[in-house]
PDB file of C-alpha atoms and ligand atoms in Angstrom:
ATOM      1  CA  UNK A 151     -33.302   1.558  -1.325  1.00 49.00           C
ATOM      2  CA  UNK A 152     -30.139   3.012  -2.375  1.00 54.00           C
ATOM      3  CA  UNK A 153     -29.613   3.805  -6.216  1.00 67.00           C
ATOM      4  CA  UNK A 154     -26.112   3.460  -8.147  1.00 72.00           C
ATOM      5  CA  UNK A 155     -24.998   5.566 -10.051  1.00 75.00           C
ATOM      6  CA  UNK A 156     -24.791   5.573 -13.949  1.00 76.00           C
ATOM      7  CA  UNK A 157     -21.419   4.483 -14.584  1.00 75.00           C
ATOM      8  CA  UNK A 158     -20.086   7.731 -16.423  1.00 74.00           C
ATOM      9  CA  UNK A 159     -20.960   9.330 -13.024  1.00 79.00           C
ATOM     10  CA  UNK A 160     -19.392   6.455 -11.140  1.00 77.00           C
ATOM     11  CA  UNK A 161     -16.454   6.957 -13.230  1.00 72.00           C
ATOM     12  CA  UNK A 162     -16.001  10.744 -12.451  1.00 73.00           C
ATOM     13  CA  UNK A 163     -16.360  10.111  -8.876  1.00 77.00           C
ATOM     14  CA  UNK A 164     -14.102   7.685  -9.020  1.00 73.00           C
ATOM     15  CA  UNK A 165     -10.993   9.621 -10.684  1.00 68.00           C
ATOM     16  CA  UNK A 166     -11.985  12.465  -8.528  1.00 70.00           C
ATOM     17  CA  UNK A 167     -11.845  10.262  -5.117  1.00 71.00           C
ATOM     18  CA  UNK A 168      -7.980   8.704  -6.864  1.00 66.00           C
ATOM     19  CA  UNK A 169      -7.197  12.745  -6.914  1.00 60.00           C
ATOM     20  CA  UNK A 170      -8.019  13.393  -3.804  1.00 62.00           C
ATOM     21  CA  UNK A 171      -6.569  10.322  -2.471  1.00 61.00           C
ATOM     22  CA  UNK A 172      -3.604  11.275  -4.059  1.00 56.00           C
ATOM     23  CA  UNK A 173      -3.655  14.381  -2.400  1.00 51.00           C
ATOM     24  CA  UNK A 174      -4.050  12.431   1.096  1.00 51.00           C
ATOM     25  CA  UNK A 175      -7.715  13.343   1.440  1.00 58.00           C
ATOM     26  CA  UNK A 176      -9.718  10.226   2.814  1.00 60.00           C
ATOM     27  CA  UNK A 177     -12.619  11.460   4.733  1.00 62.00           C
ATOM     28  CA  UNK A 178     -15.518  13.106   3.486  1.00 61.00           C
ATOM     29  CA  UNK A 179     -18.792  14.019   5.613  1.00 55.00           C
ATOM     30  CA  UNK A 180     -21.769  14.609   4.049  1.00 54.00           C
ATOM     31  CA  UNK A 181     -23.369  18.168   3.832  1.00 47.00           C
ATOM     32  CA  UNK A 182     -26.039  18.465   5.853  1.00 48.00           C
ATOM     33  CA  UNK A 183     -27.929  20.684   3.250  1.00 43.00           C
ATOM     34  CA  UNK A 184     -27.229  17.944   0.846  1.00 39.00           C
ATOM     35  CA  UNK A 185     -30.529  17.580  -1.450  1.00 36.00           C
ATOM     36  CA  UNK A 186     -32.446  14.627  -0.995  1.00 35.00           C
ATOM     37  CA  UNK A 187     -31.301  13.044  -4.573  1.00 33.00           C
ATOM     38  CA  UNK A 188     -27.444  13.802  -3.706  1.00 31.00           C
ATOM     39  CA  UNK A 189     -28.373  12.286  -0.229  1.00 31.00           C
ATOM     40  CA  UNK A 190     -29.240   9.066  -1.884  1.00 29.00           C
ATOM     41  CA  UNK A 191     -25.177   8.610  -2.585  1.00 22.00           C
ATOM     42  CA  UNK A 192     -24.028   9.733   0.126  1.00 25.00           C
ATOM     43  CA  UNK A 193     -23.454   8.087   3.617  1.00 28.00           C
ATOM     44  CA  UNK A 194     -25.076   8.927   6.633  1.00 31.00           C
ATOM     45  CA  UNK A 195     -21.886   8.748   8.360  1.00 32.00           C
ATOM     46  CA  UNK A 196     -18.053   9.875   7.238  1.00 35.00           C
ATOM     47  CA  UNK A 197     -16.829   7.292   4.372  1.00 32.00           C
ATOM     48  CA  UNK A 198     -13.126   6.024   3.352  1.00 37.00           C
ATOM     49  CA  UNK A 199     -12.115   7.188   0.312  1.00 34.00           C
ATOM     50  CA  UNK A 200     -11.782   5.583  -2.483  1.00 35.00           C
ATOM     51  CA  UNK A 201     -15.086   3.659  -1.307  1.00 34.00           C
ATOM     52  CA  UNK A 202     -17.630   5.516  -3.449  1.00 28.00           C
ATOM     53  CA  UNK A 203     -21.093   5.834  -0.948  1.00 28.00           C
ATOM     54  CA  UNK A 204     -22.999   3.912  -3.672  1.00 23.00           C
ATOM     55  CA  UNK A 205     -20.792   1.251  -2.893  1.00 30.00           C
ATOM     56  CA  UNK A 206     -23.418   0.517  -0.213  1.00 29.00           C
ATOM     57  CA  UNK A 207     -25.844  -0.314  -2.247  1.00 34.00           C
ATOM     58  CA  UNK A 208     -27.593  -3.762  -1.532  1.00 37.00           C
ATOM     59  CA  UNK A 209     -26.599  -4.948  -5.159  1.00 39.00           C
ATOM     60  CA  UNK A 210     -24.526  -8.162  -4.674  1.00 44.00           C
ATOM     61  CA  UNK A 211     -20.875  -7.349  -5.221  1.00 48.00           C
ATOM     62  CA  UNK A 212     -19.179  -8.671  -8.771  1.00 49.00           C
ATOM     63  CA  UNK A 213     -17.029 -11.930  -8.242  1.00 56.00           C
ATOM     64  CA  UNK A 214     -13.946 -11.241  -7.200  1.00 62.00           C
ATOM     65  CA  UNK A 215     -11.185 -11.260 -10.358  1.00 65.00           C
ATOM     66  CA  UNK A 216      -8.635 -13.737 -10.023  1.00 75.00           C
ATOM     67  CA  UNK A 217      -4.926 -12.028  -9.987  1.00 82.00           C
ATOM     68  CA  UNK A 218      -2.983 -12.306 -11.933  1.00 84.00           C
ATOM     69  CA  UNK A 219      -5.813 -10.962 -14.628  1.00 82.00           C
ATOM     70  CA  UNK A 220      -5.539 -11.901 -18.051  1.00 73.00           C
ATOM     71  CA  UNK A 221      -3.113  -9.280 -19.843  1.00 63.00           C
ATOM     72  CA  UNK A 222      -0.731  -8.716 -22.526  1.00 59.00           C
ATOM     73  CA  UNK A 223       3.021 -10.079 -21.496  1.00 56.00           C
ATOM     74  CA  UNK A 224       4.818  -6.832 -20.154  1.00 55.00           C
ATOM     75  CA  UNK A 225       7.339  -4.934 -22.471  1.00 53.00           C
ATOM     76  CA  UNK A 226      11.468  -5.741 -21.136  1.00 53.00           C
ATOM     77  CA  UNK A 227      12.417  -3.851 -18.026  1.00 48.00           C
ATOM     78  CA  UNK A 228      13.250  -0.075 -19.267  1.00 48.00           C
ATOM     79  CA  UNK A 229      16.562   0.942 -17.050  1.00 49.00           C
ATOM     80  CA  UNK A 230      16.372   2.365 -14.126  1.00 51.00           C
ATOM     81  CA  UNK A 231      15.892   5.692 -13.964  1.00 55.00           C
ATOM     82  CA  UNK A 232      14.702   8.383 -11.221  1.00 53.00           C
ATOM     83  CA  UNK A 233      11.910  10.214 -12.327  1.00 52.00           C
ATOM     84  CA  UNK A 234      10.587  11.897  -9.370  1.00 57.00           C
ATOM     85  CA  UNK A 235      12.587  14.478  -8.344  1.00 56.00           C
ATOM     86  CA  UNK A 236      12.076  14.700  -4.564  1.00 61.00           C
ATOM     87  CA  UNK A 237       9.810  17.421  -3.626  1.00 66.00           C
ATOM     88  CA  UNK A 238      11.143  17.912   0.129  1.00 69.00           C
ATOM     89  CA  UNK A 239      13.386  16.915   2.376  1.00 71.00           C
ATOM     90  CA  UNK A 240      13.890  13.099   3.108  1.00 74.00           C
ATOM     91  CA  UNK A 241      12.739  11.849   6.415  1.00 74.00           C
ATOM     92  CA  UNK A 242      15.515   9.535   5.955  1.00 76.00           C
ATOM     93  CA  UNK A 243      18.097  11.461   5.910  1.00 73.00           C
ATOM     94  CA  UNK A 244      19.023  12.464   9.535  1.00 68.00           C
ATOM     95  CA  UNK A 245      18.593   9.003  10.533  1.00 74.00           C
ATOM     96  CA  UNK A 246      22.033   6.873  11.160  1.00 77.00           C
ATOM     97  CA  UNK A 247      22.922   3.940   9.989  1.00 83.00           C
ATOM     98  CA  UNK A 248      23.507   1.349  12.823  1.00 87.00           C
ATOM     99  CA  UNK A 249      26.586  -0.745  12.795  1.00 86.00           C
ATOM    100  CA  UNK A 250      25.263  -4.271  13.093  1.00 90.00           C
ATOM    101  CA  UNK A 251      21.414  -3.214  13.780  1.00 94.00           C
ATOM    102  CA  UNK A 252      19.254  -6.390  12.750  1.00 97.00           C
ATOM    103  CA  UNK A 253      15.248  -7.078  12.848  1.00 98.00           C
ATOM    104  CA  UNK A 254      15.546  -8.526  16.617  1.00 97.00           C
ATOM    105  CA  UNK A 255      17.084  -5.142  17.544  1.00 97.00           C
ATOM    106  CA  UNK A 256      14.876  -3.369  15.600  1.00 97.00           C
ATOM    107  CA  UNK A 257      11.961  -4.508  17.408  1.00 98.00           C
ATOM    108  CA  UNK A 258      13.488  -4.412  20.598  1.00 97.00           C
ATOM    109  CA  UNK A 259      14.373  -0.418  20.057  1.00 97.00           C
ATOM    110  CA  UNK A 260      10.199  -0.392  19.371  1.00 98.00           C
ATOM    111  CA  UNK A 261       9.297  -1.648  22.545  1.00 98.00           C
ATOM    112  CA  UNK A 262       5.967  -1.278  23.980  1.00 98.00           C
ATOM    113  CA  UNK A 263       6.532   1.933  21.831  1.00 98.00           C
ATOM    114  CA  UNK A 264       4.026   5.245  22.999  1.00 98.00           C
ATOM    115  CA  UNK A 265       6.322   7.481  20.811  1.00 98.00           C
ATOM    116  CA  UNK A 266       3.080   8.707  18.946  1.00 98.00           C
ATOM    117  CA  UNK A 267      -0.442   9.246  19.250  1.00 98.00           C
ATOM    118  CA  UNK A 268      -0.978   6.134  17.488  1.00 98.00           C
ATOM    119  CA  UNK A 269      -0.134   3.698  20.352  1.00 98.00           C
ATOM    120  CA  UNK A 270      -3.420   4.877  22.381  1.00 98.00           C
ATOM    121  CA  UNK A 271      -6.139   2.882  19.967  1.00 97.00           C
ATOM    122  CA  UNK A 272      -3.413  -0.063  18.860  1.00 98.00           C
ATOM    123  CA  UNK A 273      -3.965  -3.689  20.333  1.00 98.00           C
ATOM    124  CA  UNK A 274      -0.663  -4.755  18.496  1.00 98.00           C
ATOM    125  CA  UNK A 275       2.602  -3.558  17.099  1.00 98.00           C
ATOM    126  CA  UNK A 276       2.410  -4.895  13.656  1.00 98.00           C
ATOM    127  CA  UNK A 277       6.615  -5.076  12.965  1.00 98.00           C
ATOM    128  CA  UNK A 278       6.603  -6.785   9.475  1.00 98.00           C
ATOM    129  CA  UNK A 279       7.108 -10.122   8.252  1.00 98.00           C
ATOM    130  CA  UNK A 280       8.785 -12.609   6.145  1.00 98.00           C
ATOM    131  CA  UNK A 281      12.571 -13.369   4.619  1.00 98.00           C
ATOM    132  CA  UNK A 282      14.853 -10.856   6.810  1.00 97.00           C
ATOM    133  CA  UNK A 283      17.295 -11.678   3.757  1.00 97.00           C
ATOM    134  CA  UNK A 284      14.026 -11.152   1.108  1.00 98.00           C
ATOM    135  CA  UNK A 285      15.451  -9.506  -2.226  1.00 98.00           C
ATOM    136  CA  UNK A 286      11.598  -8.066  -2.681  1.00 98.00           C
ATOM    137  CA  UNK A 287       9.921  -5.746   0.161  1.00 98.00           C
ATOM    138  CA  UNK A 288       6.630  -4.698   0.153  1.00 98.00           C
ATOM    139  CA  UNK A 289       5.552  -1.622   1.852  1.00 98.00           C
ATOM    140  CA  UNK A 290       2.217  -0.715   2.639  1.00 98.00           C
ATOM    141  CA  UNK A 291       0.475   2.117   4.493  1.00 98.00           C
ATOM    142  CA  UNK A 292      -0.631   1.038   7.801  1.00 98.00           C
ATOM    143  CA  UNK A 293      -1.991  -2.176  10.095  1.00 98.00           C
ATOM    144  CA  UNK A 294      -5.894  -2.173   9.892  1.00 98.00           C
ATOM    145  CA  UNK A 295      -7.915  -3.810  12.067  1.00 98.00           C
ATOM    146  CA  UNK A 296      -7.332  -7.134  11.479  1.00 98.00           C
ATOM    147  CA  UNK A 297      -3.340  -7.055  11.238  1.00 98.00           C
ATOM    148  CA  UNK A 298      -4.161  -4.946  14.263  1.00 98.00           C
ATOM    149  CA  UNK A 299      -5.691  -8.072  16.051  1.00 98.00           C
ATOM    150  CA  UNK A 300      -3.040 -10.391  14.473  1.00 98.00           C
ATOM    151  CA  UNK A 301       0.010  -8.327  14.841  1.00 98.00           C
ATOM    152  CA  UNK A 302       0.814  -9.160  11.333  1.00 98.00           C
ATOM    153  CA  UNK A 303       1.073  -7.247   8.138  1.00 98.00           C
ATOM    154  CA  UNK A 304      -1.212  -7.931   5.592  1.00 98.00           C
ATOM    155  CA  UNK A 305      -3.604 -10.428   6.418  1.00 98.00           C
ATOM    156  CA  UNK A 306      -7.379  -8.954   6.200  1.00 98.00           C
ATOM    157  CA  UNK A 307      -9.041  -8.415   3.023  1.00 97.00           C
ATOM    158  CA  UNK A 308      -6.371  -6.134   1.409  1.00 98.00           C
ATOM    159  CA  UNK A 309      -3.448  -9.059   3.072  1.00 98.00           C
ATOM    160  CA  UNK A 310      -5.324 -11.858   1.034  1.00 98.00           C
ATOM    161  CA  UNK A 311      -5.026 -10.040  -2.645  1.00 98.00           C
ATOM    162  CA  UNK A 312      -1.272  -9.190  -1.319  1.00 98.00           C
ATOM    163  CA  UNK A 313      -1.053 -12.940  -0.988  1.00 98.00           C
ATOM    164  CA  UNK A 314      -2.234 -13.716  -4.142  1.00 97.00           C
ATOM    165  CA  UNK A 315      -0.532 -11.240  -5.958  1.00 97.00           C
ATOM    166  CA  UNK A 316       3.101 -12.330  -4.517  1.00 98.00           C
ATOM    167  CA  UNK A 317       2.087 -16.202  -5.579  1.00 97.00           C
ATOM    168  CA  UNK A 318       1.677 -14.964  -9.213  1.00 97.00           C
ATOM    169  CA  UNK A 319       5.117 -13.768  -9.072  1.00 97.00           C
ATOM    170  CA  UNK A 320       5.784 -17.170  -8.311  1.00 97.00           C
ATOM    171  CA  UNK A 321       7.230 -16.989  -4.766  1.00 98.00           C
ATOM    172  CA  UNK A 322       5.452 -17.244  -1.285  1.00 98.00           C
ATOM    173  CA  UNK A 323       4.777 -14.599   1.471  1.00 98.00           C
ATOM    174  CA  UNK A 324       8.026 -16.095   3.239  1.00 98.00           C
ATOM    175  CA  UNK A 325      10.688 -15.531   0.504  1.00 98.00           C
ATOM    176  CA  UNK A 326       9.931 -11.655   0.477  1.00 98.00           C
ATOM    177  CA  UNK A 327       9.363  -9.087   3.480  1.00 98.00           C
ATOM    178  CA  UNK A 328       6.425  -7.023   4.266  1.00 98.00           C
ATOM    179  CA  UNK A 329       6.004  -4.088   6.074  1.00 98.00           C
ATOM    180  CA  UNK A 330       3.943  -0.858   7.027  1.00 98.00           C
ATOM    181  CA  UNK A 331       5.169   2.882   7.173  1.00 98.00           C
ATOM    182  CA  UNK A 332       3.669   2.507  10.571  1.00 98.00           C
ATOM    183  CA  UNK A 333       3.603   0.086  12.800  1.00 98.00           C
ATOM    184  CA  UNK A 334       0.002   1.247  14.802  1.00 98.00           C
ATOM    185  CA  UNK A 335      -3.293   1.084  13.426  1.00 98.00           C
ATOM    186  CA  UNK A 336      -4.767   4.657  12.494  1.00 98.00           C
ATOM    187  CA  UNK A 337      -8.079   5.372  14.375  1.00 97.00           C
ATOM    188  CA  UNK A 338     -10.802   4.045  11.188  1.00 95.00           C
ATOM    189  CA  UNK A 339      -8.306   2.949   9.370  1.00 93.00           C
ATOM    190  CA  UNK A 340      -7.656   6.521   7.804  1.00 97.00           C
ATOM    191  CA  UNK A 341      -4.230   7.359   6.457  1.00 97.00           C
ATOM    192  CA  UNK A 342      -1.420   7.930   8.860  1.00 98.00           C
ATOM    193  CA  UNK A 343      -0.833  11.495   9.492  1.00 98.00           C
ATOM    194  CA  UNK A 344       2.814  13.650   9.466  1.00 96.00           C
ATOM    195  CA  UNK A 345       3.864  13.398  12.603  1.00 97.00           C
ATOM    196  CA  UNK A 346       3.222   9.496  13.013  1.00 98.00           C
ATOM    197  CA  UNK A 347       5.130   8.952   9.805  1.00 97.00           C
ATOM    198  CA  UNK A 348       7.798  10.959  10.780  1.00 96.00           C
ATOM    199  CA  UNK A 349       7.953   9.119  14.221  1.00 97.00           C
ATOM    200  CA  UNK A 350       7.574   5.614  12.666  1.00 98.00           C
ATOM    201  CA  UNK A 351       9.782   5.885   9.690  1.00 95.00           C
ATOM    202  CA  UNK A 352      13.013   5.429  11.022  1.00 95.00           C
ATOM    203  CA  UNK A 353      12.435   2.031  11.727  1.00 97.00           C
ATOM    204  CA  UNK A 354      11.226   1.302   8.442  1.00 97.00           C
ATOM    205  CA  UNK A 355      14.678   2.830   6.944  1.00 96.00           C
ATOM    206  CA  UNK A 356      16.161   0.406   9.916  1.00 96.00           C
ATOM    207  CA  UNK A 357      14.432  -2.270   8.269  1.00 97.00           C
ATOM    208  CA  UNK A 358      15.218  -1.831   4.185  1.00 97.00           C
ATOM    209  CA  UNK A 359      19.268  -1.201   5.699  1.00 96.00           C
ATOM    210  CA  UNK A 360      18.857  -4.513   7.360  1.00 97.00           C
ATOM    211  CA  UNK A 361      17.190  -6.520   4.760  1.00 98.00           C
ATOM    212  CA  UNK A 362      18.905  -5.023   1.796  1.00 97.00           C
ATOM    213  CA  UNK A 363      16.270  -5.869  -0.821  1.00 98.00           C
ATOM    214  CA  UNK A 364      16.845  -5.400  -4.530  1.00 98.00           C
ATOM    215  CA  UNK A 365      13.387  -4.018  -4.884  1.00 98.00           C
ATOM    216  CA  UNK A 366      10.624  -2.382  -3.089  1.00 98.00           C
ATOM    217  CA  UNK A 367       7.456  -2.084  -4.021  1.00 98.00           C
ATOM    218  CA  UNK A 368       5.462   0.450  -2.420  1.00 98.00           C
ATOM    219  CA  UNK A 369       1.667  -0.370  -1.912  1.00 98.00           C
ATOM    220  CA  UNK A 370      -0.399   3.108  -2.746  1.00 98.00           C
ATOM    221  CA  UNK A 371       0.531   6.490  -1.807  1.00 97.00           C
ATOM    222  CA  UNK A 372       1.273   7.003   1.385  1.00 97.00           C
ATOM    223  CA  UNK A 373       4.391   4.299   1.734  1.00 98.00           C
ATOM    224  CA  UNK A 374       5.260   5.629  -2.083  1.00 97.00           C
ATOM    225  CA  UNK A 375       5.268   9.998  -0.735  1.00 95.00           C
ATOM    226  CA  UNK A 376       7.055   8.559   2.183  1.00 96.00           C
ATOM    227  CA  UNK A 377       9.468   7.242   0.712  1.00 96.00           C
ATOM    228  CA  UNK A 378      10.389   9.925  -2.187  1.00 95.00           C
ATOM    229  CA  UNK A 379       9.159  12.345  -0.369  1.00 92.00           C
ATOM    230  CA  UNK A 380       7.335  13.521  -2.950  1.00 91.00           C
ATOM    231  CA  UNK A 381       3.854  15.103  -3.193  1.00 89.00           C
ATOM    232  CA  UNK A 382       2.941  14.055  -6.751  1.00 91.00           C
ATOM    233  CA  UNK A 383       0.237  11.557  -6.827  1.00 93.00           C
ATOM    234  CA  UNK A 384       1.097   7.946  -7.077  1.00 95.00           C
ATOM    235  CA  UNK A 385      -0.603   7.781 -10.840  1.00 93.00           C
ATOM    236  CA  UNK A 386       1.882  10.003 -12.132  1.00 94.00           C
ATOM    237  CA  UNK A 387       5.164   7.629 -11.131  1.00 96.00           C
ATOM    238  CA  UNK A 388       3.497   4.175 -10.754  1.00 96.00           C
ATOM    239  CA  UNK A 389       4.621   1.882 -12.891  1.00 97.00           C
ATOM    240  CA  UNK A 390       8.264   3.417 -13.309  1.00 97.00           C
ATOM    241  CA  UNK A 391      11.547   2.305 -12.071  1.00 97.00           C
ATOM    242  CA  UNK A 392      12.666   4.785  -9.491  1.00 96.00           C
ATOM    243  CA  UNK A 393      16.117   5.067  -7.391  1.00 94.00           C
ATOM    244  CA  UNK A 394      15.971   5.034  -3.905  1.00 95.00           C
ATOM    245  CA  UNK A 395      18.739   5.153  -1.578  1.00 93.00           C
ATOM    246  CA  UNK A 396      20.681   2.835  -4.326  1.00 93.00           C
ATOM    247  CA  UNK A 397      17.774   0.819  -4.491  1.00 96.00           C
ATOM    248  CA  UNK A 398      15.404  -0.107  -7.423  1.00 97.00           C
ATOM    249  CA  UNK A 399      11.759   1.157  -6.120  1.00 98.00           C
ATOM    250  CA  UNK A 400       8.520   0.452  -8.014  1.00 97.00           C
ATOM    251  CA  UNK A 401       5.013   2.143  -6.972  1.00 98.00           C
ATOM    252  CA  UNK A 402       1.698   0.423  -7.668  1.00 98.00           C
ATOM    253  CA  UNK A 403      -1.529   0.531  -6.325  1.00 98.00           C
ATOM    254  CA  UNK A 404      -2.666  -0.394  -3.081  1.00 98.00           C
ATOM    255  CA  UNK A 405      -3.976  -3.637  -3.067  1.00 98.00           C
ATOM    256  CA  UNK A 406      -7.243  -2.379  -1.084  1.00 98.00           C
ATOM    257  CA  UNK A 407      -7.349   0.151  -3.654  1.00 97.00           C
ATOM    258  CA  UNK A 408      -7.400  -2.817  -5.928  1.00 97.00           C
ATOM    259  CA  UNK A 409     -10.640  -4.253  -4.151  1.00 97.00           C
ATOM    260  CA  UNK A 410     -12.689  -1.095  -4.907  1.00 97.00           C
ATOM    261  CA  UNK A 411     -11.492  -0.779  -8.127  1.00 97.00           C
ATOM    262  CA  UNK A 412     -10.368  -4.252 -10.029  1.00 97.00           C
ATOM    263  CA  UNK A 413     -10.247  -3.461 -13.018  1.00 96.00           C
ATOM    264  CA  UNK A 414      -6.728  -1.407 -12.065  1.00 97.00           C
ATOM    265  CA  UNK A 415      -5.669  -5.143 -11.471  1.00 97.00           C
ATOM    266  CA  UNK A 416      -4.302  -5.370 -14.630  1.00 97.00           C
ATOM    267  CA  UNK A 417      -2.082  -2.253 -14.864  1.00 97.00           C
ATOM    268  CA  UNK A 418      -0.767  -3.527 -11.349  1.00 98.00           C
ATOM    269  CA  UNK A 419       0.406  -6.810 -12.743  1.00 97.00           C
ATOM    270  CA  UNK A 420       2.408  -5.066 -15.423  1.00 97.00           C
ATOM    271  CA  UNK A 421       4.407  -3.490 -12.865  1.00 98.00           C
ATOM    272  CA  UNK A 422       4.999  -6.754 -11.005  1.00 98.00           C
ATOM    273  CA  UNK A 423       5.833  -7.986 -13.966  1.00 97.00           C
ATOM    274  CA  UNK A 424       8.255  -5.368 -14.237  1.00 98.00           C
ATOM    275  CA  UNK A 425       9.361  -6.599 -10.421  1.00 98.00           C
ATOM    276  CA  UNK A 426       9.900 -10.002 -11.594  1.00 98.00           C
ATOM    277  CA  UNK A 427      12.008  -9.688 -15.067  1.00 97.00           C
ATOM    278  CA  UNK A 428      14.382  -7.682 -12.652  1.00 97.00           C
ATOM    279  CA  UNK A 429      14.238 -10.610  -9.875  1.00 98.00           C
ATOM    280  CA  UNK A 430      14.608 -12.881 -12.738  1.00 97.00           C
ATOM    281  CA  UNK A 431      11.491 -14.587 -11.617  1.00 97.00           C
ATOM    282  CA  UNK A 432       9.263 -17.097 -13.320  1.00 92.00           C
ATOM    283  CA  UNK A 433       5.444 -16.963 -12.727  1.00 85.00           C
ATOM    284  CA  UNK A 434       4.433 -20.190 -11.677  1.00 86.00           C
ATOM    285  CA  UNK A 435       3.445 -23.309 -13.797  1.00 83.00           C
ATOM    286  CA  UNK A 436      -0.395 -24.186 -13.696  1.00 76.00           C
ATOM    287  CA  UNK A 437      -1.376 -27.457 -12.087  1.00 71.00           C
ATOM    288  CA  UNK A 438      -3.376 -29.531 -14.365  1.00 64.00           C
ATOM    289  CA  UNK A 439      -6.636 -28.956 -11.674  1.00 61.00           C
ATOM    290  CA  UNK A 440      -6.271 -24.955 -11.607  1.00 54.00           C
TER     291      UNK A 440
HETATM  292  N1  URA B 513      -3.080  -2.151   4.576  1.00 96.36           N
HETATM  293  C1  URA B 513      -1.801  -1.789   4.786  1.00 96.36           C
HETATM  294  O1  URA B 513      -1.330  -0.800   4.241  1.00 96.36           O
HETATM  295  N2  URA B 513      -1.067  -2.545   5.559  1.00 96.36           N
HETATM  296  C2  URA B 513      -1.514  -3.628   6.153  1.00 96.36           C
HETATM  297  O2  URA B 513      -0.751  -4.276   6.869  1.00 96.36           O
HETATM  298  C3  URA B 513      -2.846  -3.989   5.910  1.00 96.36           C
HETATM  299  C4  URA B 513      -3.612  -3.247   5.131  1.00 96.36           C
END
């Protein structure tokens, strides 16, 4: 039977997987001279960071935390101010703005699109959803399987919590957009890789000029380094009210990142907290039943 971990140890592995993620490191394989006590943590087969191996462990899981979780009201918005200087150049910035473009366009410029790699494993073009007028964007990393099989974004596991966390803001999946940096499922859901960002992107640009959103959140790294182009980790800027493009642009955790780790839940509803004082948004009143 596998063991856990004591949680000091759990701990450490954990901040070191959040360093490597932030690095864009996802896959690990296991040494095959790995001692058998090491071996008990680690999988047999390659893993998905942040997923610690002992993860695996036939222990039931802990009941999933409601969102919002319970925690102190969030301090007034500070302004807005950039604090990540970009660390390279923008892939944004050789693309043109198109006179008149709109989503239907968009997606009709896509096509049955092959221009990357991606397109050979992807059952689905996952464009984005929602409000095409939204004030609020979310943008996440990539479809996985199920938004995959749905052509939706969002709507596994990860999609659910996303849910959840946009009806504590008080509004519904339809009054904001969603969207990916890419629009094709990575092979095993690992992170999208250079080239199939820099292929994909320019629609996603296409998208934000179209919709025109006050605010975008960025889920996790990968949509956040895209967009800065920056190649600090996400812990270092979540959180903080960044400029992009003109825009106000807030980075918080991934909300799969959230399922392996919930007790970040709470430092992720401060920043949407953040989101709303800016939207002027009210969280919802509790029904009598909830
Ligand atoms: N994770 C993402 O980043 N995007 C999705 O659409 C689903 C899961």
């Amino acid at each position: 039977m596998a063991e856990r971990a004591p949680e000091s140890l759990q701990e450490k592995i954990e901040e070191r997987l959040q360093y490597y993620e932030d690095l864009g490191i996802r896959l690990f394989y296991r040494d095959r001279a790995t001692t058998a006590s090491a071996a008990s943590f680690a999988p047999t087969v390659s893993v998905q960071v942040p997923t610690p191996a002992f993860q695996e462990s036939p222990l039931p899981k802990p009941a999933a935390k409601p969102f919002p979780p319970k925690v102190a009201a969030a301090a007034p918005p500070p302004r807005i101010a950039p604090v990540v200087a970009p660390s390279g150049p923008s892939l944004f910035e050789s693309v043109d703005k198109i006179k008149d473009d709109m989503l239907p366009k968009i997606r009709e410029d896509i096509g049955d699109c092959t221009r990357c790699k991606l397109h050979k494993g992807r059952n689905k073009i996952v464009f984005g959803d929602g409000s095409p007028k939204a004030e609020l964007v979310f943008i996440g990393e990539g479809p996985g399987a199920d938004e995959d099989y749905q052509g939706l974004p969002f709507v596994g596991r990860a999609g659910k919590l996303l849910t959840q966390m946009i009806e504590a803001m008080g509004l519904q999946r339809k009054d904001v957009y969603i969207c990916n940096v890419v629009k094709c499922r990575p092979p095993e859901n690992r992170a999208p890789e250079p080239d199939e960002v820099a292929t994909c992107s320019p629609y996603l640009l296409r998208h934000i000029d179209v919709i025109r959103p006050e605010v975008i959140v960025c889920l996790g790294a990968v949509a956040a380094k895209t967009l800065l182009a920056t190649t600090r980790g996400i812990s270092q800027f979540r959180g903080e009210w960044l400029e992009w493009r003109g825009r106000k642009l807030m980075a918080t955790y991934h909300p799969a990142y959230l399922l392996r780790n919930p007790n970040a839940k709470g430092e992720v509803w401060k920043d949407l907290q953040k989101v709303m004082a800016e939207l002027g948004l009210q969280p919802p009143k509790k029904s009598k039943s909830s």
